[in-house]
Amino acid sequence: MDERAPRDPIIGRDAEIERLSTLVADVSGGGRVLLLSGAAGSGKSTLLEDAARRAEAAGHRVLRATGRESERDLAFAGLHQLLRPVLHEAADLPDRQRLALLGAFGFVSDTPDPLLTGVAVLTLLSQVAERTPLVVVLDDAQWIDSASAAVLAFAARRLDADPVAVLAAVRDGDPGFDRELPTLTLGPLDDAAFRRLLDLRSPGLTGRIRERVLDQAAGNPLALLELAQAAHAHPHADDHHGPLPVGERLEGIYAARLAELPEAGRRALLLLAAADLEDPPDAVLALLPDADDKAWPAVEESGLIRRAGRHLRFRHPLIRSAIYHAAPFDARMAAHRALADALRDEPDRRAWHLAAATLHPDADVSAALEQTAGRARRRGGYAAAAKALARAAELRPGRDDGARLLVDAAGLAVFTGDLSWVEELAGQARADTDDPAVLAAASLHVGRLAALTRQHAAAFAGLAAIADDLATTHPATALDALVAAAVLRFYSGEESQRREIERILPRLAAEPLRDWVRIVSDPFGGGRELTPRLPDRIAAARGRPEQLTALAIAAWVLDETPLAVRTFEEAIRSWRTAGPLPDGLGGVVALAYFEYGHWGQAREVCAELAAPAAAAGLDHAVACAHAIDAMVLASQGDAAGARALADEALRLVDPLESRSVAVYAHRALAAAAMVEGDYQAAYEQARTVFDPDGEPAHYHASYPALPELAESAARSGHHADAIEIVERSGRALTRGGSPRLRALVHRSRALLAEPGHAEPGFLAALADPALERWPFERAQALLEYAEWLRRRRRIAEARPFLSAAYDTFRRLGARPWTERAQAELRAAGLDVDTPDPGAFAGLSPQQQQIVRLAARGLTNREIGERLFLSPRTVGPHLYRTFPKLGVTARSQLRDVLETAARGTD
């Protein structure tokens, strides 16, 4: 069955498509045989059809056959279906082969000889392929009759030299066809792909019902589409009573099978359908008939379930739904009560089954679910906790109490990244109460997550209104709203938002969060004076990761980057319940790592931010991760990769709503252009980081770009404009700017100065040894000063600066800067070490594999998938090789491999 409409994109099967495309594109080598294996609805037919279309587009002949359960006992029915379009060519076969093949189809009276029939099929396929390459496509091959399957498998194993490819699809667990052939197994789609598929096919499905469809479909595309279709048809079916319903057609099919079973078998299947995967199997099995009970043979013969050791599982997610909803309502409630009684030692599972069997408000069941939510939250299960609180709210007597639970659920749902679900929960809370504090809290949760979309102006206005309205009556809620508004002020860089925050802030009592708002919204104004307080506040926050994270953000904003990195890492170590999405300025972690010289960690953080945000449709969060990642790639010398990510970041956001992201993206584009030696393009990109009048486009993100602007301007003839911007920035940073930013101003002045007047600027930029904590910027300044010295024939003075810069660039993996420093060193008469070509050969075979894949840019997770290792295992393996290879960063591994290759020539 094809699980998609024609020309819909195939979601989440890129690797499988690539393998099939490669196979059908190069049929000439022969021996191209592949078995696709997977559960019903996993996409096998879709992939086969896509491969067949590609083959036909390439000019290949395609023969198709599809197994049918009704023809399973008809000998050679499948073979006849496949060969019917070319059967007339059997006339050219040798007589014995022709008679054997025609005898198999009953056209002649000869009794078919299986061996001779197989040879005849082999010869016929080879004969057809002489004119044009041939692709044989067999769908639902598990239902192809055994005689046809044996003959086709015989031929497939002997097509070594013929331009023939054989692609067959079979269901997991079903007998039939040759399972010894090369096999590609289709597992469940990953979460991100699953969500994209649902967004494509059911874009209107949102909130809690969307999450239930995703959970219940368990990675199976067909189940996802069937459940989504049923959810659209029955929008109020999300009643927490077991699995979601399926369409009437499927329910009728499985209900008919259920009706054929004995009563004990039907009860057993209903209990299995009412149980969840989280329910302990021993407790569920205790309710079922014994294994030797006479009810089981009929159940197992029905094909509805399968045994996996002591576990019983439905063969497909849709079977569970169909059986559950085919049962009478009272029977379903009785099944949940029985499960609740059996799970008295499992309070969380018991609470859910009690809730499923409860139709009216019940304080005890509601309280049990609230306790379940608390335990889930402590484990970091924010989605589970939010679902439990939402159901607890429905069962809580008293609308106001229920509304408070719904608001708490919305707060937890923020960490899932599902804005529509948060809005749904907040809307339900608003409908149940007129308490201004509860209403404001509901809006606050929506605003916090909306900050990660592109609609920053509207979100800021709502949060500022909450803070303004509640500053006197509910100051804690007002301050929370202003904290979220400060995050939006940072994202947007909008000056009017700073003024609005400054208007509201004095109405709130002094406390650390108020200081945090001042730092984030105005770091070079009132925020700078708070710097000395940070170490004490961080010490007082030990063991409280949320506070540590907030303080680390403040430290980074104030250019206390080393303190920020240490605090982030302490927060990560103690944060047992970290959410899967950034709350607040999540990209700051990656920026701090980048500035501190931990580029590999910066890229890992970007990947961790981007994946869940992309699945949730949070464009700003994705763009932020891409822009920062692009900055790292450009610094490493990957101009094309940096440009692709930066362009995508700019596409995802409105540059006036997300000025911070726009600045990071343009900085990456400027750096990429400089890597390629296009200084005019680099200047044009760096110039956009400042407004036409020379003011920074973003009050915090623009200033670190001054050296990029200065160097590109100096090399492209735009001195006057750049000097004006640098001097304007220098005046603005005189009072509130950090030592780091003032050093960057000095460096920029030196780059733009007349050659005879540049040295004071370089010396001022290098005067403070504390600036070594920004290693890349420090090394750039060292190199630029050394270049100036060498051009003035002060070579002996230049050498130590060049050596220090070169060592730092090598350690960071800054390829273009390493090469530039290397050239300067040679010009200064110094030898430059090269990697030992024998170091790579000394690694174990597994370490060599890991290094090769890492050098190609694969992540630890991707390497683990290739080598069947866990990502946590890959990291230590990889980093243990670094000292042996004389490298300090993944980006240097490509040099190691090139050196090793030259060493073996």
Short mmCIF file of C-alpha atoms in Angstrom, two decimals, residues 293-449:
data_model
loop_
_atom_site.label_atom_id
_atom_site.label_comp_id
_atom_site.label_asym_id
_atom_site.label_seq_id
_atom_site.Cartn_x
_atom_site.Cartn_y
_atom_site.Cartn_z
CA ASP A 293 -5.41 -21.64 28.40
CA LYS A 294 -7.56 -22.76 25.48
CA ALA A 295 -8.29 -19.11 24.61
CA TRP A 296 -4.74 -18.43 23.42
CA PRO A 297 -4.46 -20.63 20.30
CA ALA A 298 -7.32 -18.81 18.62
CA VAL A 299 -5.92 -15.41 19.65
CA GLU A 300 -2.46 -16.18 18.31
CA GLU A 301 -3.83 -17.66 15.09
CA SER A 302 -5.81 -14.46 14.52
CA GLY A 303 -2.56 -12.61 13.73
CA LEU A 304 -3.49 -9.72 16.02
CA ILE A 305 -0.68 -10.16 18.52
CA ARG A 306 2.85 -11.51 18.69
CA ARG A 307 4.92 -12.85 21.56
CA ALA A 308 8.36 -11.43 22.32
CA GLY A 309 9.67 -13.54 25.19
CA ARG A 310 7.26 -12.99 28.07
CA HIS A 311 5.84 -9.88 26.42
CA LEU A 312 2.70 -9.72 24.31
CA ARG A 313 2.49 -7.00 21.68
CA PHE A 314 -0.04 -6.03 19.04
CA ARG A 315 1.39 -6.52 15.58
CA HIS A 316 0.57 -2.94 14.59
CA PRO A 317 -0.32 0.23 16.53
CA LEU A 318 -3.65 0.46 14.71
CA ILE A 319 -4.76 -2.97 15.92
CA ARG A 320 -4.64 -1.81 19.52
CA SER A 321 -6.78 1.24 18.72
CA ALA A 322 -9.30 -0.73 16.71
CA ILE A 323 -9.78 -3.45 19.35
CA TYR A 324 -10.10 -0.92 22.16
CA HIS A 325 -12.78 1.13 20.44
CA ALA A 326 -14.63 -1.91 19.10
CA ALA A 327 -15.35 -2.96 22.70
CA PRO A 328 -18.43 -1.64 24.57
CA PHE A 329 -17.84 1.43 26.74
CA ASP A 330 -18.58 -0.38 30.02
CA ALA A 331 -16.09 -3.11 29.11
CA ARG A 332 -13.38 -0.52 28.50
CA MET A 333 -14.01 1.12 31.87
CA ALA A 334 -13.92 -2.29 33.58
CA ALA A 335 -10.58 -3.05 31.93
CA HIS A 336 -9.06 0.17 33.26
CA ARG A 337 -10.39 -0.51 36.78
CA ALA A 338 -8.91 -4.00 36.67
CA LEU A 339 -5.55 -2.59 35.60
CA ALA A 340 -5.68 0.04 38.34
CA ASP A 341 -6.29 -2.66 40.95
CA ALA A 342 -3.38 -4.71 39.60
CA LEU A 343 -1.04 -1.70 39.69
CA ARG A 344 -1.38 -0.65 43.33
CA ASP A 345 2.41 -0.73 43.67
CA GLU A 346 2.79 1.55 40.63
CA PRO A 347 1.12 4.82 41.70
CA ASP A 348 1.71 6.67 38.43
CA ARG A 349 0.25 3.97 36.21
CA ARG A 350 -2.58 3.35 38.69
CA ALA A 351 -3.48 7.05 38.64
CA TRP A 352 -3.78 7.09 34.87
CA HIS A 353 -5.99 4.01 34.74
CA LEU A 354 -8.21 5.41 37.48
CA ALA A 355 -8.48 8.62 35.47
CA ALA A 356 -9.40 6.65 32.36
CA ALA A 357 -12.23 4.99 34.29
CA THR A 358 -13.47 8.25 35.86
CA LEU A 359 -16.13 10.28 34.07
CA HIS A 360 -16.91 12.94 36.69
CA PRO A 361 -14.83 15.23 38.94
CA ASP A 362 -12.99 13.27 41.59
CA ALA A 363 -10.65 15.03 44.02
CA ASP A 364 -8.75 11.87 44.96
CA VAL A 365 -7.98 10.85 41.38
CA SER A 366 -7.05 14.45 40.53
CA ALA A 367 -4.64 14.57 43.48
CA ALA A 368 -3.08 11.26 42.42
CA LEU A 369 -2.44 12.68 38.95
CA GLU A 370 -0.96 15.84 40.44
CA GLN A 371 1.50 13.70 42.40
CA THR A 372 2.30 11.80 39.20
CA ALA A 373 3.05 15.11 37.51
CA GLY A 374 5.43 16.06 40.30
CA ARG A 375 7.38 12.83 39.95
CA ALA A 376 7.53 13.18 36.16
CA ARG A 377 8.82 16.72 36.47
CA ARG A 378 11.60 15.67 38.83
CA ARG A 379 12.65 13.09 36.23
CA GLY A 380 12.72 15.74 33.51
CA GLY A 381 9.55 14.42 31.87
CA TYR A 382 7.94 17.77 31.13
CA ALA A 383 5.48 16.49 28.53
CA ALA A 384 4.29 13.68 30.81
CA ALA A 385 3.99 16.09 33.72
CA ALA A 386 1.97 18.57 31.66
CA LYS A 387 -0.40 15.84 30.45
CA ALA A 388 -0.94 14.61 34.01
CA LEU A 389 -1.72 18.12 35.29
CA ALA A 390 -4.08 18.78 32.39
CA ARG A 391 -6.05 15.62 33.19
CA ALA A 392 -5.92 16.44 36.90
CA ALA A 393 -7.46 19.81 36.08
CA GLU A 394 -10.37 18.15 34.27
CA LEU A 395 -11.10 15.98 37.31
CA ARG A 396 -10.55 18.67 39.96
CA PRO A 397 -13.78 19.89 41.60
CA GLY A 398 -13.88 23.68 41.42
CA ARG A 399 -13.17 25.64 38.25
CA ASP A 400 -10.60 27.99 39.80
CA ASP A 401 -8.52 25.13 41.15
CA GLY A 402 -8.68 23.41 37.78
CA ALA A 403 -7.60 26.61 36.05
CA ARG A 404 -4.52 26.86 38.28
CA LEU A 405 -3.57 23.30 37.39
CA LEU A 406 -3.99 24.11 33.70
CA VAL A 407 -1.68 27.10 34.06
CA ASP A 408 0.90 24.90 35.76
CA ALA A 409 0.52 22.42 32.91
CA ALA A 410 1.10 25.22 30.40
CA GLY A 411 4.27 26.20 32.24
CA LEU A 412 5.60 22.67 31.95
CA ALA A 413 4.49 22.35 28.32
CA VAL A 414 6.72 25.34 27.49
CA PHE A 415 9.68 22.96 27.75
CA THR A 416 8.24 20.72 25.04
CA GLY A 417 8.41 23.55 22.53
CA ASP A 418 4.83 22.94 21.37
CA LEU A 419 3.42 26.46 21.25
CA SER A 420 -0.03 25.32 20.10
CA TRP A 421 -0.31 23.03 23.12
CA VAL A 422 0.74 25.80 25.49
CA GLU A 423 -1.83 28.11 23.88
CA GLU A 424 -4.49 25.40 24.18
CA LEU A 425 -3.83 24.86 27.88
CA ALA A 426 -3.71 28.61 28.54
CA GLY A 427 -6.96 29.09 26.65
CA GLN A 428 -8.67 26.40 28.72
CA ALA A 429 -7.44 28.07 31.90
CA ARG A 430 -8.76 31.46 30.79
CA ALA A 431 -12.16 29.93 30.10
CA ASP A 432 -12.36 28.56 33.66
CA THR A 433 -11.42 31.59 35.76
CA ASP A 434 -11.40 35.36 36.00
CA ASP A 435 -8.58 35.51 38.56
CA PRO A 436 -6.21 38.16 37.15
CA ALA A 437 -3.09 36.42 38.49
CA VAL A 438 -4.04 33.12 36.89
CA LEU A 439 -4.94 34.84 33.62
CA ALA A 440 -1.62 36.69 33.61
CA ALA A 441 0.34 33.51 34.36
CA ALA A 442 -1.37 31.79 31.42
CA SER A 443 -0.39 34.62 29.08
CA LEU A 444 3.13 34.64 30.52
CA HIS A 445 3.71 31.00 29.62
CA VAL A 446 2.53 31.62 26.05
CA GLY A 447 4.80 34.64 25.81
CA ARG A 448 7.85 32.73 27.08
CA LEU A 449 7.58 30.19 24.28
#
